[in-house]
mmCIF file of C-alpha atoms in Angstrom:
data_model
loop_
_atom_site.group_PDB
_atom_site.id
_atom_site.type_symbol
_atom_site.label_atom_id
_atom_site.label_comp_id
_atom_site.label_asym_id
_atom_site.label_seq_id
_atom_site.Cartn_x
_atom_site.Cartn_y
_atom_site.Cartn_z
ATOM 1 C CA MET K 493 -286.969 149.616 113.018
ATOM 2 C CA GLN K 494 -288.976 152.070 110.676
ATOM 3 C CA GLY K 495 -288.299 154.462 107.439
ATOM 4 C CA SER K 496 -285.069 153.412 105.493
ATOM 5 C CA LYS K 497 -281.558 154.064 105.843
ATOM 6 C CA HIS K 498 -280.665 153.628 109.554
ATOM 7 C CA LEU K 499 -277.339 152.799 111.137
ATOM 8 C CA VAL K 500 -277.779 149.383 112.957
ATOM 9 C CA ASP K 501 -275.290 146.610 113.867
ATOM 10 C CA GLY K 502 -276.113 142.800 114.193
ATOM 11 C CA SER K 503 -277.169 142.268 117.496
ATOM 12 C CA LEU K 504 -279.850 144.942 116.452
ATOM 13 C CA LEU K 505 -280.870 142.511 113.799
ATOM 14 C CA ILE K 506 -280.868 139.378 115.222
ATOM 15 C CA VAL K 507 -282.648 140.263 118.469
ATOM 16 C CA GLU K 508 -285.241 141.576 116.081
ATOM 17 C CA ALA K 509 -285.503 139.281 113.389
ATOM 18 C CA LEU K 510 -285.849 136.121 116.083
ATOM 19 C CA THR K 511 -289.026 137.893 118.088
ATOM 20 C CA ARG K 512 -290.473 138.400 114.793
ATOM 21 C CA ALA K 513 -290.139 134.809 113.563
ATOM 22 C CA GLY K 514 -291.626 133.701 117.087
ATOM 23 C CA ALA K 515 -288.737 133.019 119.695
ATOM 24 C CA ASP K 516 -290.645 133.339 122.928
ATOM 25 C CA VAL K 517 -287.676 134.300 125.754
ATOM 26 C CA TYR K 518 -284.394 134.777 125.698
ATOM 27 C CA ILE K 519 -282.348 133.252 128.951
ATOM 28 C CA GLY K 520 -278.813 134.773 128.909
ATOM 29 C CA TYR K 521 -276.142 135.244 131.206
ATOM 30 C CA PRO K 522 -273.779 138.328 130.105
ATOM 31 C CA ILE K 523 -270.570 137.745 128.554
ATOM 32 C CA THR K 524 -268.834 140.241 125.537
ATOM 33 C CA PRO K 525 -268.595 140.176 122.815
ATOM 34 C CA ALA K 526 -272.194 138.949 123.024
ATOM 35 C CA ASN K 527 -273.374 141.849 125.216
ATOM 36 C CA LEU K 528 -275.599 144.401 122.695
ATOM 37 C CA ILE K 529 -277.427 140.699 122.524
ATOM 38 C CA TYR K 530 -278.227 140.601 125.648
ATOM 39 C CA GLU K 531 -279.664 144.057 126.715
ATOM 40 C CA TYR K 532 -281.169 144.107 123.412
ATOM 41 C CA ALA K 533 -283.693 140.707 124.003
ATOM 42 C CA ARG K 534 -283.707 142.145 127.528
ATOM 43 C CA ARG K 535 -285.953 145.010 125.552
ATOM 44 C CA ARG K 536 -287.354 142.777 122.856
ATOM 45 C CA PHE K 537 -288.230 139.263 124.034
ATOM 46 C CA PRO K 538 -292.131 138.498 124.926
ATOM 47 C CA GLU K 539 -290.024 137.266 127.978
ATOM 48 C CA PHE K 540 -286.186 137.533 129.500
ATOM 49 C CA TYR K 541 -284.431 136.003 132.163
ATOM 50 C CA ALA K 542 -280.938 136.750 133.818
ATOM 51 C CA ALA K 543 -279.411 134.033 134.634
ATOM 52 C CA PRO K 544 -276.785 133.042 137.285
ATOM 53 C CA ASP K 545 -274.448 131.206 134.670
ATOM 54 C CA GLU K 546 -274.476 129.638 131.087
ATOM 55 C CA ILE K 547 -274.859 125.986 132.614
ATOM 56 C CA SER K 548 -278.495 127.515 134.340
ATOM 57 C CA ALA K 549 -279.592 129.059 131.371
ATOM 58 C CA LEU K 550 -279.682 126.567 128.682
ATOM 59 C CA GLN K 551 -281.006 124.232 131.643
ATOM 60 C CA TRP K 552 -283.855 126.565 131.900
ATOM 61 C CA ALA K 553 -284.553 127.304 127.785
ATOM 62 C CA ALA K 554 -284.679 123.432 128.501
ATOM 63 C CA GLY K 555 -287.416 123.703 130.650
ATOM 64 C CA TYR K 556 -289.693 126.395 128.104
ATOM 65 C CA ALA K 557 -288.139 123.981 125.279
ATOM 66 C CA ALA K 558 -289.932 121.753 126.860
ATOM 67 C CA ALA K 559 -293.257 123.535 128.010
ATOM 68 C CA GLY K 560 -293.331 124.670 124.090
ATOM 69 C CA LYS K 561 -291.610 127.608 123.712
ATOM 70 C CA LEU K 562 -288.893 128.569 121.353
ATOM 71 C CA PRO K 563 -286.007 129.776 123.677
ATOM 72 C CA VAL K 564 -282.708 131.867 122.311
ATOM 73 C CA ALA K 565 -279.662 132.187 124.346
ATOM 74 C CA ALA K 566 -276.173 134.313 123.553
ATOM 75 C CA THR K 567 -272.639 133.148 124.656
ATOM 76 C CA SER K 568 -268.972 133.147 123.211
ATOM 77 C CA PHE K 569 -266.539 130.624 123.946
ATOM 78 C CA PRO K 570 -265.938 130.901 127.579
ATOM 79 C CA GLY K 571 -269.579 130.403 128.223
ATOM 80 C CA LEU K 572 -270.196 127.504 124.948
ATOM 81 C CA ALA K 573 -267.282 125.823 126.969
ATOM 82 C CA LEU K 574 -269.873 125.211 129.872
ATOM 83 C CA MET K 575 -273.099 124.756 127.961
ATOM 84 C CA VAL K 576 -271.354 121.376 126.301
ATOM 85 C CA GLU K 577 -273.653 119.069 127.732
ATOM 86 C CA SER K 578 -276.560 120.746 128.014
ATOM 87 C CA VAL K 579 -276.798 121.593 123.812
ATOM 88 C CA ASN K 580 -276.276 117.769 124.291
ATOM 89 C CA MET K 581 -278.849 117.446 125.807
ATOM 90 C CA PHE K 582 -280.855 119.734 123.776
ATOM 91 C CA TYR K 583 -280.410 116.807 120.862
ATOM 92 C CA MET K 584 -280.659 114.476 122.365
ATOM 93 C CA MET K 585 -284.305 115.669 124.125
ATOM 94 C CA GLU K 586 -285.112 117.192 120.540
ATOM 95 C CA LEU K 587 -285.884 120.291 121.884
ATOM 96 C CA PRO K 588 -285.348 123.376 119.960
ATOM 97 C CA LEU K 589 -283.448 126.465 120.597
ATOM 98 C CA VAL K 590 -281.215 128.784 118.643
ATOM 99 C CA LEU K 591 -277.661 129.682 120.110
ATOM 100 C CA VAL K 592 -276.465 132.431 119.223
ATOM 101 C CA LEU K 593 -272.134 132.030 119.042
ATOM 102 C CA VAL K 594 -270.204 135.254 119.189
ATOM 103 C CA GLN K 595 -266.829 134.056 118.710
ATOM 104 C CA ARG K 596 -263.662 136.125 120.127
ATOM 105 C CA LEU K 597 -259.894 135.469 120.154
ATOM 106 C CA GLY K 598 -258.789 132.236 122.258
ATOM 107 C CA PRO K 599 -257.986 129.906 123.212
ATOM 108 C CA SER K 600 -259.488 129.933 126.395
ATOM 109 C CA THR K 601 -260.868 133.544 127.144
ATOM 110 C CA GLY K 602 -258.307 134.790 124.797
ATOM 111 C CA SER K 603 -259.276 138.315 124.439
ATOM 112 C CA ALA K 604 -263.092 139.590 124.646
ATOM 113 C CA THR K 605 -262.756 142.519 122.773
ATOM 114 C CA VAL K 606 -260.882 141.205 119.607
ATOM 115 C CA GLY K 607 -262.530 139.346 116.914
ATOM 116 C CA ALA K 608 -261.827 135.891 115.267
ATOM 117 C CA GLU K 609 -263.468 133.003 113.729
ATOM 118 C CA GLY K 610 -262.054 130.165 115.427
ATOM 119 C CA ASP K 611 -264.725 127.491 116.818
ATOM 120 C CA LEU K 612 -266.064 125.929 113.588
ATOM 121 C CA LEU K 613 -264.213 122.679 114.232
ATOM 122 C CA LEU K 614 -265.113 122.834 118.047
ATOM 123 C CA LEU K 615 -268.976 123.073 116.692
ATOM 124 C CA ARG K 616 -268.211 120.459 114.184
ATOM 125 C CA GLY K 617 -267.427 118.498 117.158
ATOM 126 C CA LEU K 618 -269.776 119.432 120.409
ATOM 127 C CA LEU K 619 -272.105 116.418 119.999
ATOM 128 C CA SER K 620 -270.301 113.603 121.450
ATOM 129 C CA GLY K 621 -270.412 110.641 118.783
ATOM 130 C CA GLY K 622 -270.162 113.075 115.893
ATOM 131 C CA TYR K 623 -273.356 113.910 115.251
ATOM 132 C CA THR K 624 -274.399 117.047 113.377
ATOM 133 C CA LEU K 625 -274.850 120.423 114.946
ATOM 134 C CA PRO K 626 -276.932 123.287 112.333
ATOM 135 C CA VAL K 627 -274.554 125.397 112.204
ATOM 136 C CA PHE K 628 -275.517 129.123 109.840
ATOM 137 C CA CYS K 629 -273.013 131.908 109.398
ATOM 138 C CA PRO K 630 -274.203 135.474 108.424
ATOM 139 C CA ALA K 631 -271.626 136.955 106.055
ATOM 140 C CA ASP K 632 -272.936 140.266 106.324
ATOM 141 C CA LEU K 633 -276.317 142.470 108.265
ATOM 142 C CA THR K 634 -278.973 141.388 105.962
ATOM 143 C CA ASP K 635 -277.571 137.619 106.477
ATOM 144 C CA CYS K 636 -277.977 138.595 110.748
ATOM 145 C CA TRP K 637 -281.887 139.586 109.534
ATOM 146 C CA THR K 638 -282.554 135.943 107.248
ATOM 147 C CA LEU K 639 -280.514 133.786 109.152
ATOM 148 C CA SER K 640 -282.040 134.253 112.281
ATOM 149 C CA ALA K 641 -285.365 133.921 111.576
ATOM 150 C CA ALA K 642 -283.948 130.899 109.305
ATOM 151 C CA ALA K 643 -282.447 129.357 112.270
ATOM 152 C CA LEU K 644 -285.405 129.525 114.156
ATOM 153 C CA ASP K 645 -287.154 127.740 111.966
ATOM 154 C CA ALA K 646 -284.872 124.976 111.305
ATOM 155 C CA ALA K 647 -284.906 124.771 114.798
ATOM 156 C CA ALA K 648 -288.705 124.389 115.514
ATOM 157 C CA ASN K 649 -289.147 122.090 112.537
ATOM 158 C CA MET K 650 -286.344 119.698 113.059
ATOM 159 C CA ARG K 651 -286.602 120.013 117.006
ATOM 160 C CA SER K 652 -282.945 120.299 117.179
ATOM 161 C CA PRO K 653 -280.339 123.040 118.782
ATOM 162 C CA VAL K 654 -279.422 125.474 116.032
ATOM 163 C CA ILE K 655 -276.081 127.613 115.918
ATOM 164 C CA LEU K 656 -276.154 131.200 114.510
ATOM 165 C CA MET K 657 -272.298 131.153 114.628
ATOM 166 C CA THR K 658 -271.256 134.660 114.064
ATOM 167 C CA SER K 659 -268.126 137.591 115.293
ATOM 168 C CA LYS K 660 -267.468 140.343 116.979
ATOM 169 C CA GLU K 661 -267.098 142.388 113.973
ATOM 170 C CA MET K 662 -270.475 141.456 112.957
ATOM 171 C CA VAL K 663 -272.537 142.049 116.125
ATOM 172 C CA MET K 664 -270.946 144.997 117.174
ATOM 173 C CA THR K 665 -269.819 147.365 114.370
ATOM 174 C CA SER K 666 -272.937 149.696 113.203
ATOM 175 C CA CYS K 667 -273.113 150.815 109.327
ATOM 176 C CA SER K 668 -275.633 151.964 107.482
ATOM 177 C CA LEU K 669 -278.587 149.899 106.195
ATOM 178 C CA ASP K 670 -281.656 150.023 104.012
ATOM 179 C CA LEU K 671 -284.662 148.888 106.583
ATOM 180 C CA ALA K 672 -286.736 148.517 104.258
ATOM 181 C CA ALA K 673 -285.119 146.567 102.435
ATOM 182 C CA LEU K 674 -285.182 143.745 104.435
ATOM 183 C CA PRO K 675 -287.805 140.784 104.114
ATOM 184 C CA PRO K 676 -290.701 140.034 105.842
ATOM 185 C CA ILE K 677 -290.470 137.718 108.741
ATOM 186 C CA SER K 678 -293.363 135.059 108.933
ATOM 187 C CA PRO K 679 -293.512 133.236 112.606
ATOM 188 C CA VAL K 680 -292.528 129.797 112.446
ATOM 189 C CA LYS K 681 -295.172 126.706 112.612
ATOM 190 C CA GLY K 682 -292.512 124.288 113.700
ATOM 191 C CA SER K 683 -293.429 120.546 114.623
ATOM 192 C CA ALA K 684 -296.510 120.597 116.327
ATOM 193 C CA GLY K 685 -299.900 119.555 115.264
ATOM 194 C CA ALA K 686 -301.098 115.938 115.470
ATOM 195 C CA ALA K 687 -299.246 115.022 118.249
ATOM 196 C CA GLU K 688 -302.509 114.789 120.451
ATOM 197 C CA HIS K 689 -303.257 111.674 118.117
ATOM 198 C CA HIS K 690 -299.733 110.049 119.287
ATOM 199 C CA SER K 691 -299.892 107.885 121.948
ATOM 200 C CA GLU K 692 -295.515 108.014 122.213
ATOM 201 C CA PRO K 693 -292.915 110.671 122.503
ATOM 202 C CA TYR K 694 -290.648 109.657 119.565
ATOM 203 C CA ALA K 695 -292.636 108.271 117.667
ATOM 204 C CA ALA K 696 -291.192 110.371 114.538
ATOM 205 C CA ASP K 697 -293.312 110.942 111.402
ATOM 206 C CA GLU K 698 -292.104 110.566 107.959
ATOM 207 C CA LYS K 699 -289.670 113.576 107.892
ATOM 208 C CA ASP K 700 -288.049 111.767 111.124
ATOM 209 C CA VAL K 701 -289.564 114.431 113.708
ATOM 210 C CA PRO K 702 -291.621 113.481 116.374
ATOM 211 C CA PRO K 703 -294.663 115.293 116.523
ATOM 212 C CA PHE K 704 -294.284 117.857 119.465
ATOM 213 C CA LEU K 705 -296.688 117.905 122.416
ATOM 214 C CA PRO K 706 -295.511 120.072 125.391
ATOM 215 C CA VAL K 707 -295.537 118.707 128.909
ATOM 216 C CA GLY K 708 -298.136 119.329 131.534
ATOM 217 C CA ASN K 709 -300.619 118.978 128.452
ATOM 218 C CA SER K 710 -304.128 117.350 129.371
ATOM 219 C CA LEU K 711 -304.049 114.955 126.822
ATOM 220 C CA ARG K 712 -301.462 112.472 128.070
ATOM 221 C CA ARG K 713 -298.730 111.912 130.010
ATOM 222 C CA VAL K 714 -294.807 113.416 127.882
ATOM 223 C CA ARG K 715 -291.876 112.207 128.522
ATOM 224 C CA LEU K 716 -288.421 113.705 127.336
ATOM 225 C CA ASN K 717 -285.465 111.573 127.788
ATOM 226 C CA ALA K 718 -281.535 112.837 127.342
ATOM 227 C CA SER K 719 -280.451 109.676 128.102
ATOM 228 C CA THR K 720 -280.475 106.913 124.933
ATOM 229 C CA HIS K 721 -284.436 106.089 124.855
ATOM 230 C CA ASP K 722 -286.911 103.906 123.191
ATOM 231 C CA ARG K 723 -290.106 105.454 121.153
ATOM 232 C CA SER K 724 -291.924 105.725 124.125
ATOM 233 C CA GLY K 725 -288.916 107.898 126.443
ATOM 234 C CA LEU K 726 -288.311 105.187 128.857
ATOM 235 C CA ILE K 727 -283.797 104.172 129.253
ATOM 236 C CA ARG K 728 -283.593 101.413 127.142
ATOM 237 C CA ASP K 729 -279.089 100.899 126.683
ATOM 238 C CA ASN K 730 -278.680 99.381 123.386
ATOM 239 C CA THR K 731 -281.990 97.779 122.396
ATOM 240 C CA PRO K 732 -282.776 97.541 118.320
ATOM 241 C CA GLU K 733 -285.196 100.392 119.088
ATOM 242 C CA SER K 734 -283.270 102.567 121.445
ATOM 243 C CA LEU K 735 -280.497 102.264 118.748
ATOM 244 C CA ALA K 736 -282.790 103.187 116.027
ATOM 245 C CA ASN K 737 -283.800 105.837 117.437
ATOM 246 C CA THR K 738 -280.466 107.343 118.185
ATOM 247 C CA GLN K 739 -279.574 106.828 114.344
ATOM 248 C CA ARG K 740 -282.577 108.564 113.507
ATOM 249 C CA LEU K 741 -280.851 112.106 115.277
ATOM 250 C CA GLN K 742 -278.366 111.817 112.510
ATOM 251 C CA LYS K 743 -280.666 111.279 109.768
ATOM 252 C CA LYS K 744 -283.084 114.031 110.815
ATOM 253 C CA VAL K 745 -280.861 116.509 110.710
ATOM 254 C CA LEU K 746 -278.911 115.507 107.120
ATOM 255 C CA HIS K 747 -282.411 115.440 105.705
ATOM 256 C CA LEU K 748 -284.096 118.508 106.853
ATOM 257 C CA MET K 749 -281.355 120.018 106.693
ATOM 258 C CA LYS K 750 -281.808 120.108 102.902
ATOM 259 C CA ASN K 751 -284.029 123.065 103.539
ATOM 260 C CA TYR K 752 -281.563 125.559 104.635
ATOM 261 C CA GLU K 753 -278.861 125.229 102.400
ATOM 262 C CA TYR K 754 -277.379 128.804 102.192
ATOM 263 C CA PHE K 755 -275.119 129.711 100.121
ATOM 264 C CA ILE K 756 -273.949 132.808 97.508
ATOM 265 C CA PHE K 757 -272.366 131.678 94.297
ATOM 266 C CA ASP K 758 -270.605 134.575 92.526
ATOM 267 C CA ALA K 759 -269.315 133.006 89.096
ATOM 268 C CA GLN K 760 -267.697 133.889 85.782
ATOM 269 C CA ASP K 761 -266.928 132.566 82.825
ATOM 270 C CA GLY K 762 -263.674 131.012 82.280
ATOM 271 C CA SER K 763 -262.509 130.823 85.793
ATOM 272 C CA ASP K 764 -260.425 128.083 87.266
ATOM 273 C CA LEU K 765 -259.716 129.872 90.467
ATOM 274 C CA LEU K 766 -262.586 129.924 93.117
ATOM 275 C CA LEU K 767 -262.225 132.014 96.523
ATOM 276 C CA ILE K 768 -264.056 130.907 99.384
ATOM 277 C CA SER K 769 -265.012 132.815 102.882
ATOM 278 C CA TYR K 770 -267.828 132.883 105.219
ATOM 279 C CA GLY K 771 -268.673 135.675 108.207
ATOM 280 C CA VAL K 772 -266.757 138.845 108.702
ATOM 281 C CA SER K 773 -264.011 137.154 105.893
ATOM 282 C CA ALA K 774 -266.506 137.483 102.926
ATOM 283 C CA LEU K 775 -266.779 141.537 102.450
ATOM 284 C CA SER K 776 -262.813 141.057 102.695
ATOM 285 C CA THR K 777 -263.002 138.154 100.086
ATOM 286 C CA ARG K 778 -265.541 139.951 97.865
ATOM 287 C CA ALA K 779 -263.573 143.181 97.618
ATOM 288 C CA ALA K 780 -260.246 141.492 96.651
ATOM 289 C CA ALA K 781 -262.411 139.387 93.698
ATOM 290 C CA GLU K 782 -263.905 142.758 92.760
ATOM 291 C CA GLU K 783 -260.093 143.771 92.393
ATOM 292 C CA LEU K 784 -258.836 140.555 90.443
ATOM 293 C CA ARG K 785 -261.734 141.283 88.176
ATOM 294 C CA ARG K 786 -260.508 144.566 87.113
ATOM 295 C CA ARG K 787 -256.944 143.436 86.793
ATOM 296 C CA SER K 788 -259.049 140.720 83.830
ATOM 297 C CA ILE K 789 -258.678 137.983 85.985
ATOM 298 C CA ALA K 790 -260.874 135.640 86.063
ATOM 299 C CA VAL K 791 -262.563 134.411 89.748
ATOM 300 C CA ASP K 792 -265.558 132.464 91.163
ATOM 301 C CA LEU K 793 -266.824 134.003 94.767
ATOM 302 C CA LEU K 794 -268.330 131.489 97.223
ATOM 303 C CA THR K 795 -270.031 133.064 100.495
ATOM 304 C CA LEU K 796 -270.939 130.157 102.780
ATOM 305 C CA GLN K 797 -273.915 130.676 105.145
ATOM 306 C CA THR K 798 -274.716 126.850 106.096
ATOM 307 C CA LEU K 799 -271.851 125.733 107.416
ATOM 308 C CA LEU K 800 -272.927 122.732 108.947
ATOM 309 C CA PRO K 801 -273.866 120.158 107.880
ATOM 310 C CA VAL K 802 -272.143 121.599 103.918
ATOM 311 C CA PRO K 803 -274.228 121.891 101.513
ATOM 312 C CA GLN K 804 -273.919 119.244 98.683
ATOM 313 C CA ASP K 805 -274.147 121.597 96.178
ATOM 314 C CA VAL K 806 -271.184 123.457 97.465
ATOM 315 C CA ILE K 807 -268.784 120.001 97.756
ATOM 316 C CA ASP K 808 -269.402 119.532 94.077
ATOM 317 C CA ARG K 809 -268.679 122.779 92.996
ATOM 318 C CA LEU K 810 -265.269 122.334 94.759
ATOM 319 C CA THR K 811 -263.723 119.561 92.382
ATOM 320 C CA HIS K 812 -264.057 121.793 88.997
ATOM 321 C CA TYR K 813 -261.074 124.285 90.078
ATOM 322 C CA ARG K 814 -256.996 125.083 89.078
ATOM 323 C CA LYS K 815 -257.196 126.680 92.717
ATOM 324 C CA ILE K 816 -259.209 127.265 95.480
ATOM 325 C CA ILE K 817 -258.289 130.151 98.042
ATOM 326 C CA ILE K 818 -260.092 129.618 101.529
ATOM 327 C CA VAL K 819 -260.049 133.179 103.879
ATOM 328 C CA GLU K 820 -260.521 133.102 107.491
ATOM 329 C CA GLU K 821 -260.045 135.047 110.164
ATOM 330 C CA ASN K 822 -257.647 131.859 111.824
ATOM 331 C CA ILE K 823 -254.656 130.359 111.341
ATOM 332 C CA THR K 824 -255.559 126.572 111.966
ATOM 333 C CA GLY K 825 -257.821 126.531 108.962
ATOM 334 C CA ALA K 826 -261.249 125.324 109.981
ATOM 335 C CA LEU K 827 -263.245 125.396 107.119
ATOM 336 C CA ARG K 828 -260.515 123.868 104.998
ATOM 337 C CA GLN K 829 -260.058 121.397 107.632
ATOM 338 C CA VAL K 830 -264.075 121.268 107.331
ATOM 339 C CA LEU K 831 -263.996 121.019 103.356
ATOM 340 C CA PHE K 832 -260.926 118.629 102.737
ATOM 341 C CA GLY K 833 -259.716 117.303 106.162
ATOM 342 C CA LEU K 834 -256.099 116.251 106.407
ATOM 343 C CA TRP K 835 -255.427 116.353 102.757
ATOM 344 C CA ARG K 836 -253.148 118.884 101.656
ATOM 345 C CA ASP K 837 -252.928 120.176 97.742
ATOM 346 C CA GLU K 838 -250.774 122.813 96.870
ATOM 347 C CA ARG K 839 -253.779 123.753 94.935
ATOM 348 C CA ILE K 840 -255.937 124.462 98.049
ATOM 349 C CA ILE K 841 -254.603 127.657 99.731
ATOM 350 C CA ALA K 842 -255.460 128.410 103.287
ATOM 351 C CA ILE K 843 -255.075 132.429 104.004
ATOM 352 C CA GLY K 844 -256.473 133.090 107.610
ATOM 353 C CA SER K 845 -254.950 135.303 110.490
ATOM 354 C CA ILE K 846 -255.243 136.150 114.249
ATOM 355 C CA GLY K 847 -255.577 139.407 116.018
ATOM 356 C CA ARG K 848 -256.980 141.662 113.057
ATOM 357 C CA PRO K 849 -259.015 141.073 109.976
ATOM 358 C CA ILE K 850 -257.773 140.168 106.469
ATOM 359 C CA SER K 851 -257.569 142.821 104.566
ATOM 360 C CA PRO K 852 -257.981 142.475 100.115
ATOM 361 C CA SER K 853 -254.386 143.065 99.425
ATOM 362 C CA GLN K 854 -253.075 140.385 101.764
ATOM 363 C CA ILE K 855 -255.200 137.494 100.221
ATOM 364 C CA ILE K 856 -254.132 138.519 96.665
ATOM 365 C CA ARG K 857 -250.916 139.082 97.905
ATOM 366 C CA GLU K 858 -250.749 135.467 99.736
ATOM 367 C CA ALA K 859 -252.826 133.711 97.222
ATOM 368 C CA GLY K 860 -249.339 134.766 94.857
ATOM 369 C CA LEU K 861 -252.295 136.636 92.372
#
């Protein structure tokens, strides 16, 4: 990856960014449309393992994470459905993982070669108890580079699974990109450090993150546990200490994700109209905003790159507008439900589609502009 402009796809940038950020091992089971990530990872990662199924992939990844490695996997909805229990296990055991989720048309197996943005609500409810699972979402190829590194950094520093949610067009469509303009990536440091001085594996520091010591170390026994447990890692059903440890997981993510709040806010003076989008729909939404501005219609544009938890700064901005238009490639209004719940207001318009991308002209037409 030397020189300036090249034809690249998001899969290549995601894999390259993750390896430069320090990911140690890719463990995967091939599935369309995540197959390019699987193939690039096979060539590029320091270690690569082809698992016999999605459940095995994440269980193997958990073993690597427990040994102090930073694992990566990629899948699409049918594979994610099989991984749900393992993702919950990563969360409870506080093991780092970057899981790249490439969205495709559903429900069920749907269509493997048709794009969609239909998995956001699934990710919001993936963890039992409604705990927050961090979700990043690239809106262009540069984001595939920067957010992949950020996702690994977040996973390592929070000791948590992190989802990099993307879609078929983002990872399979080749576009021209100036590779020399991409920012450098430094290896992540993670939460390891003073763990040898801690006698309990889940005794958290001031950031609510337990210092990490890998299993098999020569200093002391490490106990990792996916059930409700106390600071020593022993199973405890509902003691004050064990319940406080479980509550800490949510507090940890909400607190530390303030370091990873990514969004692009493009404002115009005097605008009371806001366009919101994410992922592949961001390109069409930006084109629609540019067309409206050519027609002398003032419009603000908000592109979300951190989807969960929604940055508080984003929520605060939503109160200022006469009309909010949310654009995403589904017909259920997933992001609208994340931002506004079941509340209905004529000022909020959801524009979506299935089976085809949303065009700028569709956005302008359906928004009544």
